[in-house]
mmCIF file of C-alpha atoms and ligand atoms in Angstrom:
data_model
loop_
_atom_site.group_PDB
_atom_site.id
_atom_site.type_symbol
_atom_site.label_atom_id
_atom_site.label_comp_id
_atom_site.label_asym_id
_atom_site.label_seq_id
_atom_site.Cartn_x
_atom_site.Cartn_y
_atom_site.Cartn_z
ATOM 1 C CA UNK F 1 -9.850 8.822 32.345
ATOM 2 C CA UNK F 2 -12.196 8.714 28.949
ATOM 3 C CA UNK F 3 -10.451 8.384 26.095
ATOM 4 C CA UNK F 4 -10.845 11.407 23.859
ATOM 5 C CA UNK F 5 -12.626 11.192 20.107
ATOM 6 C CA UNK F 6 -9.731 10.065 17.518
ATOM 7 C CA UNK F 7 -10.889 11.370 14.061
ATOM 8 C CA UNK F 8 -8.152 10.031 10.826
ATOM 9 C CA UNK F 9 -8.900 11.217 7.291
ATOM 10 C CA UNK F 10 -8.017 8.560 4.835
ATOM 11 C CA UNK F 11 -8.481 5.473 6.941
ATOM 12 C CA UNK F 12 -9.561 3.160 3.625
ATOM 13 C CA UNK F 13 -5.891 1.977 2.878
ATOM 14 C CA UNK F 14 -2.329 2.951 3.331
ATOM 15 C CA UNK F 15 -1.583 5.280 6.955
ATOM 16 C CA UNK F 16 -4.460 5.663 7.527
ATOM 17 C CA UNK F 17 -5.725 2.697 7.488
ATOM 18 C CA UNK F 18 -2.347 1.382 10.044
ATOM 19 C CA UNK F 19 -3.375 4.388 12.359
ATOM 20 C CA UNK F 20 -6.544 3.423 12.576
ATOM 21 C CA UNK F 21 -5.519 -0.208 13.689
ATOM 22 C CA UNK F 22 -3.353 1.042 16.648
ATOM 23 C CA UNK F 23 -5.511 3.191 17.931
ATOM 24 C CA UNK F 24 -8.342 0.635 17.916
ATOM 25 C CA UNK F 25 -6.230 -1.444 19.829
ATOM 26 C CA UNK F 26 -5.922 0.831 22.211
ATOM 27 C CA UNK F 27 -9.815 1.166 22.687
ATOM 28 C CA UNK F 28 -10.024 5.045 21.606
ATOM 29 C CA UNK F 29 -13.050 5.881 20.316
ATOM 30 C CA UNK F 30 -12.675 6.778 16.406
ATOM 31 C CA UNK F 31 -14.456 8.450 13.461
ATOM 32 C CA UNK F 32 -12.309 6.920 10.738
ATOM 33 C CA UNK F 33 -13.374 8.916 7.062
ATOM 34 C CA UNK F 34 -12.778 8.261 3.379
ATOM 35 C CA UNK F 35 -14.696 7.662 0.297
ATOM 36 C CA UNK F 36 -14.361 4.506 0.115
ATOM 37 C CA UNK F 37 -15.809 3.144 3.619
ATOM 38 C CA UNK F 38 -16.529 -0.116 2.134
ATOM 39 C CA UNK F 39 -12.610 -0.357 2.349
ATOM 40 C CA UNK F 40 -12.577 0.999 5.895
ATOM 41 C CA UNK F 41 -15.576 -1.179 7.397
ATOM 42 C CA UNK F 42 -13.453 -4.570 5.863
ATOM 43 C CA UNK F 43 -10.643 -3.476 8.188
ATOM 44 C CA UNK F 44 -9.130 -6.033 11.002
ATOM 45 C CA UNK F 45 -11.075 -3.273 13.986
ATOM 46 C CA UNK F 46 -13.347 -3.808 17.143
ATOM 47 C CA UNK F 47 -16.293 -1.462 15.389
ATOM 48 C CA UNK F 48 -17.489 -1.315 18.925
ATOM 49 C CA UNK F 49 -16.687 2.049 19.116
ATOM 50 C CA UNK F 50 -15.643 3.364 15.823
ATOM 51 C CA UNK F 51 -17.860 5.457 13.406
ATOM 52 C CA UNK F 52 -17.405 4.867 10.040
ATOM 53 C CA UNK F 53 -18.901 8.332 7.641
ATOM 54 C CA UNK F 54 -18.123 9.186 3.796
ATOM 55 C CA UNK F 55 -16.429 12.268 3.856
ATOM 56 C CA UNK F 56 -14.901 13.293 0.759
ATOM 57 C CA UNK F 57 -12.217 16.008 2.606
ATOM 58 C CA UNK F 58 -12.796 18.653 0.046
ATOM 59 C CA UNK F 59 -16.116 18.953 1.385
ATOM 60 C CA UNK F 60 -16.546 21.309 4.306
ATOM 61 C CA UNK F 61 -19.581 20.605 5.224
ATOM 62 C CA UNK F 62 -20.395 17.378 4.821
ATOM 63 C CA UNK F 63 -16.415 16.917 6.861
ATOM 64 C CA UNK F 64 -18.366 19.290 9.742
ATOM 65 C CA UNK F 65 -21.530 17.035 9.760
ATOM 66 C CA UNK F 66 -19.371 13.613 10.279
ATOM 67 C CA UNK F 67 -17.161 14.987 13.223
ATOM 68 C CA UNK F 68 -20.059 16.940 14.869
ATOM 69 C CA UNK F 69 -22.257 13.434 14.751
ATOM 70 C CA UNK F 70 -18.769 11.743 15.891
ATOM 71 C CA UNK F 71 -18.579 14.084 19.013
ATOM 72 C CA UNK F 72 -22.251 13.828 19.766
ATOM 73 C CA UNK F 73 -21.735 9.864 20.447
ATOM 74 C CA UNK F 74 -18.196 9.896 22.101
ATOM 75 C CA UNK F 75 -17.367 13.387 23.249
ATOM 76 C CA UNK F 76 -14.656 15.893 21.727
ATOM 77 C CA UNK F 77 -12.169 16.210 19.489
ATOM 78 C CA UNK F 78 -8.887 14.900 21.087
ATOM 79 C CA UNK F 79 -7.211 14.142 17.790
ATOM 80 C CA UNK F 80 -7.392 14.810 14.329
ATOM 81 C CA UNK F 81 -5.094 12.920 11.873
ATOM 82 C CA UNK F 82 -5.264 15.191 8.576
ATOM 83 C CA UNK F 83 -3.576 12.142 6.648
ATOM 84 C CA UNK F 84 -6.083 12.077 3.132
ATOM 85 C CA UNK F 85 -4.073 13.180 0.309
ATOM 86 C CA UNK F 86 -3.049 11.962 -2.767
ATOM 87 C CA UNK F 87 0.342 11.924 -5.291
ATOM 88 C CA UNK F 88 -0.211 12.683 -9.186
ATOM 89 C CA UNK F 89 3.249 12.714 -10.540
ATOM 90 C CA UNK F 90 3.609 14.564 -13.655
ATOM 91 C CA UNK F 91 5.495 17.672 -15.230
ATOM 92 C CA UNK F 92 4.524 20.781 -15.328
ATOM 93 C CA UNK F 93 4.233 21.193 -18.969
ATOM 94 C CA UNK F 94 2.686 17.944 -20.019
ATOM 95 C CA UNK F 95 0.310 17.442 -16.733
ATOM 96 C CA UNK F 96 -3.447 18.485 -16.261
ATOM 97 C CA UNK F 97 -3.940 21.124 -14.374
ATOM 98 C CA UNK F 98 -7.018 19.269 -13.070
ATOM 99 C CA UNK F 99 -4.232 17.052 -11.316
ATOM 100 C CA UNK F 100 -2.819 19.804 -9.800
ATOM 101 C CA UNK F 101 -6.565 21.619 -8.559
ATOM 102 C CA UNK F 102 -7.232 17.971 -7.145
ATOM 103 C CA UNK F 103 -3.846 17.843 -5.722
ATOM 104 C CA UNK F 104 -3.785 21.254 -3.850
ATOM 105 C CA UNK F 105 -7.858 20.832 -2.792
ATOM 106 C CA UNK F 106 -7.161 17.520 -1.012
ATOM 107 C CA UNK F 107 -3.602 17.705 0.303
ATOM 108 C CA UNK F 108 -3.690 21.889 1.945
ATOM 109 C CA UNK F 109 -7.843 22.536 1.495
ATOM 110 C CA UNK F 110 -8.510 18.832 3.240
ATOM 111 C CA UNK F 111 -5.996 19.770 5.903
ATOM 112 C CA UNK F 112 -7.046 23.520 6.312
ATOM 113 C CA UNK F 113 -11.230 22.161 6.335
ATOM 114 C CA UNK F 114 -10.461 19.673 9.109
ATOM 115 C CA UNK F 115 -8.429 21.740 10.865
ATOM 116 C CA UNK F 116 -10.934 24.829 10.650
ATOM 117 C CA UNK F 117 -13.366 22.273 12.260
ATOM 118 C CA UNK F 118 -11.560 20.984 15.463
ATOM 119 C CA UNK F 119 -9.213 23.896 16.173
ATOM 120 C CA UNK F 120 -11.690 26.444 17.933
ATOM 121 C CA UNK F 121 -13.062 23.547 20.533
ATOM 122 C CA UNK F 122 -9.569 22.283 21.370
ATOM 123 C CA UNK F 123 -7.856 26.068 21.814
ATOM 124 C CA UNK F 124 -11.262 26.365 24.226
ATOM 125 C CA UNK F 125 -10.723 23.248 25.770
ATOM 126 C CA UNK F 126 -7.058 24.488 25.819
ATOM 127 C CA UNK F 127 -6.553 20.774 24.910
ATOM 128 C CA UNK F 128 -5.892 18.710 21.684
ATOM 129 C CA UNK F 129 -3.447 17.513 19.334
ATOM 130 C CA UNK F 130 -3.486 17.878 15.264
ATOM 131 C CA UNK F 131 -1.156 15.433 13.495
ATOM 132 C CA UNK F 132 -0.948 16.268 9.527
ATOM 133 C CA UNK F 133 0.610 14.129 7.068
ATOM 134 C CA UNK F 134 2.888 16.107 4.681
ATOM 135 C CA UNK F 135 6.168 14.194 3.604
ATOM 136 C CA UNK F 136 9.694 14.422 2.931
ATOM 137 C CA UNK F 137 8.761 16.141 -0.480
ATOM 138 C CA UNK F 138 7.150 18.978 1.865
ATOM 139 C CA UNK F 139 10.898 20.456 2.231
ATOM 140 C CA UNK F 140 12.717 18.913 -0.599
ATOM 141 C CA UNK F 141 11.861 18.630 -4.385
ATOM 142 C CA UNK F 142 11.473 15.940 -6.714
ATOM 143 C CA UNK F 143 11.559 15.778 -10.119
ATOM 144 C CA UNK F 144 8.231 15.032 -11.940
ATOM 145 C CA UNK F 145 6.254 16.039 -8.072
ATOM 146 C CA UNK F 146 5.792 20.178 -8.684
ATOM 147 C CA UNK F 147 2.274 19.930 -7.832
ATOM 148 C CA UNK F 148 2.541 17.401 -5.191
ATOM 149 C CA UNK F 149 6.074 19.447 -3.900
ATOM 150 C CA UNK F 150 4.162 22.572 -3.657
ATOM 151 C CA UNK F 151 0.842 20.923 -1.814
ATOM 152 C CA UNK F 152 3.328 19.104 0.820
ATOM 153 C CA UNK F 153 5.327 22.234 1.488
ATOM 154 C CA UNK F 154 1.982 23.690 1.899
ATOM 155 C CA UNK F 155 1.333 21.200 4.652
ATOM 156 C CA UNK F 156 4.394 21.985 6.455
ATOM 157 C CA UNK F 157 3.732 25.996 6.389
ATOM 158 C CA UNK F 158 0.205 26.008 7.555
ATOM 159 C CA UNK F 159 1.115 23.192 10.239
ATOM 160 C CA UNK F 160 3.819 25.701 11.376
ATOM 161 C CA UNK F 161 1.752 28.626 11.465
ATOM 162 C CA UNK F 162 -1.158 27.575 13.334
ATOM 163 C CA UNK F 163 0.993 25.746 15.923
ATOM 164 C CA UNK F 164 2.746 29.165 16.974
ATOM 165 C CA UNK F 165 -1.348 30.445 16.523
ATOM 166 C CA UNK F 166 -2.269 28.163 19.182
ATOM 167 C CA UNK F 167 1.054 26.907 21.400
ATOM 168 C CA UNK F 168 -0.177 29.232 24.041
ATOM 169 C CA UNK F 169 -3.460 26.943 24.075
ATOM 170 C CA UNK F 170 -1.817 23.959 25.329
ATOM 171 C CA UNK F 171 -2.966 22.413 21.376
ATOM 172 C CA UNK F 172 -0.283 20.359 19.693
ATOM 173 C CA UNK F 173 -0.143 20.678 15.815
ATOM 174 C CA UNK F 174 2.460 18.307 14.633
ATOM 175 C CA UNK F 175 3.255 17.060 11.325
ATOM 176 C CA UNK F 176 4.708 13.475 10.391
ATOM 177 C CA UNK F 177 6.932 13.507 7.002
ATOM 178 C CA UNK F 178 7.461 10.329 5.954
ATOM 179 C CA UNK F 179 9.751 8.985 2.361
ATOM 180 C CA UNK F 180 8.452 6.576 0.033
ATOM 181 C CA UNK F 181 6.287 3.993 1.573
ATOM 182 C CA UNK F 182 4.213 1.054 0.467
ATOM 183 C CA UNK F 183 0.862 1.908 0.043
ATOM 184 C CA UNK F 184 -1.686 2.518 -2.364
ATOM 185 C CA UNK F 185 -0.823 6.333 -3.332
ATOM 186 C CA UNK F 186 1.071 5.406 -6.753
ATOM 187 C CA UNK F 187 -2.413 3.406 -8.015
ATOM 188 C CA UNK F 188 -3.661 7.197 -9.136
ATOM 189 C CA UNK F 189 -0.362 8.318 -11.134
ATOM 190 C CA UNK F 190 -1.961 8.702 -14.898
ATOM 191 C CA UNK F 191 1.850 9.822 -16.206
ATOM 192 C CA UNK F 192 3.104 6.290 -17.308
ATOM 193 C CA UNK F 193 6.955 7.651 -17.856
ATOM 194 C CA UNK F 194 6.703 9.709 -14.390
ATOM 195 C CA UNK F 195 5.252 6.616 -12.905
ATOM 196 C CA UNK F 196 8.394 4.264 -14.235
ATOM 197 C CA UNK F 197 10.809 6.726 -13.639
ATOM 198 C CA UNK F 198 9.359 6.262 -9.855
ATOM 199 C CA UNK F 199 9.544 2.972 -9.999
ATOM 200 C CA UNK F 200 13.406 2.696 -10.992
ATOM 201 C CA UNK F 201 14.208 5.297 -8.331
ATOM 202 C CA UNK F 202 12.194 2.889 -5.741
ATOM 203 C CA UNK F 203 14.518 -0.173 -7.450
ATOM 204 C CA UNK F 204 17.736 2.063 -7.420
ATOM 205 C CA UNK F 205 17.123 1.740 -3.162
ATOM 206 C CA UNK F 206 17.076 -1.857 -3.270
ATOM 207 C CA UNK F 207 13.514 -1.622 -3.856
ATOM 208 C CA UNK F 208 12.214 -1.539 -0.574
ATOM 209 C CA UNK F 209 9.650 1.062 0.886
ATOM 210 C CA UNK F 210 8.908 2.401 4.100
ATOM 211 C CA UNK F 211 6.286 -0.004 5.955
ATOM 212 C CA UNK F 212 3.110 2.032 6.547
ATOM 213 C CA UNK F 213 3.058 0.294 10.167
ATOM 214 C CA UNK F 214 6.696 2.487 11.072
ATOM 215 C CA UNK F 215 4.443 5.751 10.095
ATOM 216 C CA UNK F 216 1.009 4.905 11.895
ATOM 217 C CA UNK F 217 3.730 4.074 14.972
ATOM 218 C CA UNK F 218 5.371 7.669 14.689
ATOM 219 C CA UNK F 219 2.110 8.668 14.981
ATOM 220 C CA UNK F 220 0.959 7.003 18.020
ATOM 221 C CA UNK F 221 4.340 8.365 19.792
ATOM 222 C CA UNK F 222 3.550 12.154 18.985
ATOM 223 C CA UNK F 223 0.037 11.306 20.393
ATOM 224 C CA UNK F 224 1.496 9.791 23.585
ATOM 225 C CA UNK F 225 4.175 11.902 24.854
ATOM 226 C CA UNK F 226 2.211 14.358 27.371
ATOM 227 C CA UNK F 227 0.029 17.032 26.331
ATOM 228 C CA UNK F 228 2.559 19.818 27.432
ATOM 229 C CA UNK F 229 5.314 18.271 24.839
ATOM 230 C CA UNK F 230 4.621 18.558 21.026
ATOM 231 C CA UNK F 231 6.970 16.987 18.948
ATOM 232 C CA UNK F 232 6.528 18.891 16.324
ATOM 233 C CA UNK F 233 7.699 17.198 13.421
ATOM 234 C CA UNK F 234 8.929 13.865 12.624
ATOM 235 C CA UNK F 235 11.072 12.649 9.416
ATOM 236 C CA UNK F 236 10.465 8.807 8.450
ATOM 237 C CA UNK F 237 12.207 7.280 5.898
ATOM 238 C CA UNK F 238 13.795 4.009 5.073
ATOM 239 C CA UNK F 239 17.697 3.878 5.754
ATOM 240 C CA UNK F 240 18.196 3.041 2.113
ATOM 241 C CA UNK F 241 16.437 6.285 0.870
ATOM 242 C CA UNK F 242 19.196 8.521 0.599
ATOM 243 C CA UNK F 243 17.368 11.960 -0.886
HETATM 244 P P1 LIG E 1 -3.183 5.725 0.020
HETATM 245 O O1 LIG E 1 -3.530 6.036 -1.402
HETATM 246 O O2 LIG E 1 -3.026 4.299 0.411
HETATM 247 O O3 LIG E 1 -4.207 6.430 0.996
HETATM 248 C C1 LIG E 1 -4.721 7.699 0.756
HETATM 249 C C2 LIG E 1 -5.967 7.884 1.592
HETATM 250 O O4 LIG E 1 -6.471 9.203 1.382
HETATM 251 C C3 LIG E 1 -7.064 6.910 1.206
HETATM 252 O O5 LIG E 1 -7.630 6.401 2.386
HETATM 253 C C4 LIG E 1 -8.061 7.769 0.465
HETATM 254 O O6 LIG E 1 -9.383 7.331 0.740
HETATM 255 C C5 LIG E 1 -7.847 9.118 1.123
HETATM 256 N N1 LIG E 1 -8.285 10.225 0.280
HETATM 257 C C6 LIG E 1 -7.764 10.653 -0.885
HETATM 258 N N2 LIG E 1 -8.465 11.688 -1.355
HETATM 259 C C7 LIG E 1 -9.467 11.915 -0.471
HETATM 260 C C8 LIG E 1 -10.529 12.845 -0.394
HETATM 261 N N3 LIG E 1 -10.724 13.773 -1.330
HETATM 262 N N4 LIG E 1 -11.367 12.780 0.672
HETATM 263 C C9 LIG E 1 -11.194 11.850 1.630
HETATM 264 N N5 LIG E 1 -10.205 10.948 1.617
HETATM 265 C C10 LIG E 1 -9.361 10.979 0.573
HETATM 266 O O7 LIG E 1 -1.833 6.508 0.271
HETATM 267 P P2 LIG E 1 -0.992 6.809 1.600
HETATM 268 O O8 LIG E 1 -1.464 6.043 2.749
HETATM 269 O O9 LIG E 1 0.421 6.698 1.175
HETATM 270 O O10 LIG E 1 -1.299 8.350 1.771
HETATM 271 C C11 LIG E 1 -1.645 8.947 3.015
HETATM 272 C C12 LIG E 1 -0.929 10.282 3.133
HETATM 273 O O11 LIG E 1 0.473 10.054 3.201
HETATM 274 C C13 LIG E 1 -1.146 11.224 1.953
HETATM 275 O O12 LIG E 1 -1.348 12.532 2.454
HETATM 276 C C14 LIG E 1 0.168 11.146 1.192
HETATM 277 O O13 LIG E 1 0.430 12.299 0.451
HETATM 278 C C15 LIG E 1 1.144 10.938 2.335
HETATM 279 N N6 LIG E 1 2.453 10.382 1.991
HETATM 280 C C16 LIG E 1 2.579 9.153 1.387
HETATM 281 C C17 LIG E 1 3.826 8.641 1.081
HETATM 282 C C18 LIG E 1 4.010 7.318 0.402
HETATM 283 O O14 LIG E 1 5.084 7.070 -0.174
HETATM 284 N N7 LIG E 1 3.026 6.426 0.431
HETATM 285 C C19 LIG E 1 5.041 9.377 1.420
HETATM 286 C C20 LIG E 1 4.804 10.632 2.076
HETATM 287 C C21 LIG E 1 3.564 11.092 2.346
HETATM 288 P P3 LIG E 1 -10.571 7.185 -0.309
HETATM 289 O O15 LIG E 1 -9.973 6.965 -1.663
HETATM 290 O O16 LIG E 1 -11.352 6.032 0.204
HETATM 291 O O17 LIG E 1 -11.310 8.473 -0.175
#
């Protein structure tokens, strides 16, 4: 059977990036978008059948244009990984509240834009599968991580929602929730004293991270089990990570 269109947000580092590799090794044809595609066309992938497009996530339509140009080459939809999003730690009274407008646009409108695109052709299809990426801080809070808190638990109420909107469609929405992990999401943090106290709370677990490869892999399993199963969430954090 033909493999169905993969489409990840995010694909230029971190999960994304990891998702992208296992799914390319599988031979699915992908639409892998970011900013940066520079970063994503200098990844270790057969390009054979991979479409690389600058989507900024925020952007509706320019996030319609890349999937519908996608689906003209390989077909529809099959999966969409909403997994672009980004972590400005700060507090409340000393952050910018541009940090938290960027925050909440990429992390619930980036989700809610991608998903607005796919959703209708997959429910018709009455086939498809949604993965977002919220995180652990999407049902428990951190200090210095309102903002972020409040976009992730956004994730993991609108992932809820539509899946009981569209269960009776045979579509999967899932989430993946994973701890702290080694990527690239701490490069933005402007908030030097949020940033350190990160960093000693990272130390105070023996300083070790979550491997991006262990999330891109959690992935891949929610994808695989058969259409009429949806695991619907999955928590993935380093043993050592006790909150
Ligand atoms: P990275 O910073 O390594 O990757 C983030 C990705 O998101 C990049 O590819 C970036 O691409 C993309 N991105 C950010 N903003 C936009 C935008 N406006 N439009 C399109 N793409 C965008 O971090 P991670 O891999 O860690 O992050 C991936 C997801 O995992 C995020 O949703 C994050 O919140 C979540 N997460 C991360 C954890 C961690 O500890 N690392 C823990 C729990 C959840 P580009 O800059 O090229 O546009």
């Amino acid at each position: 059977m033909q493999k169905g269109l993969v489409v990840i947000t995010g694909a230029s580092s971190g999960f994304g990036a990891e998702i992208a590799k296992l799914f390319n090794k599988d031979g699915y044809p992908m639409l892998l978008l970011g900013r940066r595609v520079e970063k994503i066309k200098e990844l270790p992938l057969n390009f054979e059948n991979v479409m690389v497009e600058k989507v900024d996530v925020t952007d509706f339509n320019s996030f319609e244009s890349a999937i519908r140009k996608a689906e003209d080459k390989f077909g529809k939809t099959d999966l969409l990984v909403n997994n672009a999003g980004l972590m400005l730690l700060g507090n409340v009274i000393t952050q910018d509240p541009n940090e938290w407008q960027t925050m909440l646009n990429t992390n619930v409108m980036g989700v809610l834009n991608g998903t607005k695109i796919v959703l209708d052709g997959m429910k018709s299809r009455k086939h498809g599968t949604i993965i977002n990426m919220s995180s652990i801080a999407g049902f428990k809070a951190f200090a210095d991580h309102a903002a972020y808190v409040a976009s992730k638990f956004g994730v993991h109420g609108l992932s809820e929602t539509i899946r009981t909107e569209v269960s009776s469609s045979n579509v999967r929405v899932s989430l993946v929730a994973p701890g702290a992990a080694e990527t690239e999401l701490l490069t933005h943090v402007t908030d030097k004293n949020a940033l350190s106290d990160y960093n000693s709370w990272k130390e105070s677990m023996g300083g070790i991270t979550l491997n991006p490869v262990h999330v891109a892999e959690s992935v891949k399993f929610i994808y695989d089990m058969p259409q009429e199963v949806n695991i619907r969430e999955i928590d993935i954090a380093t043993t050592a990570q006790e909150s």
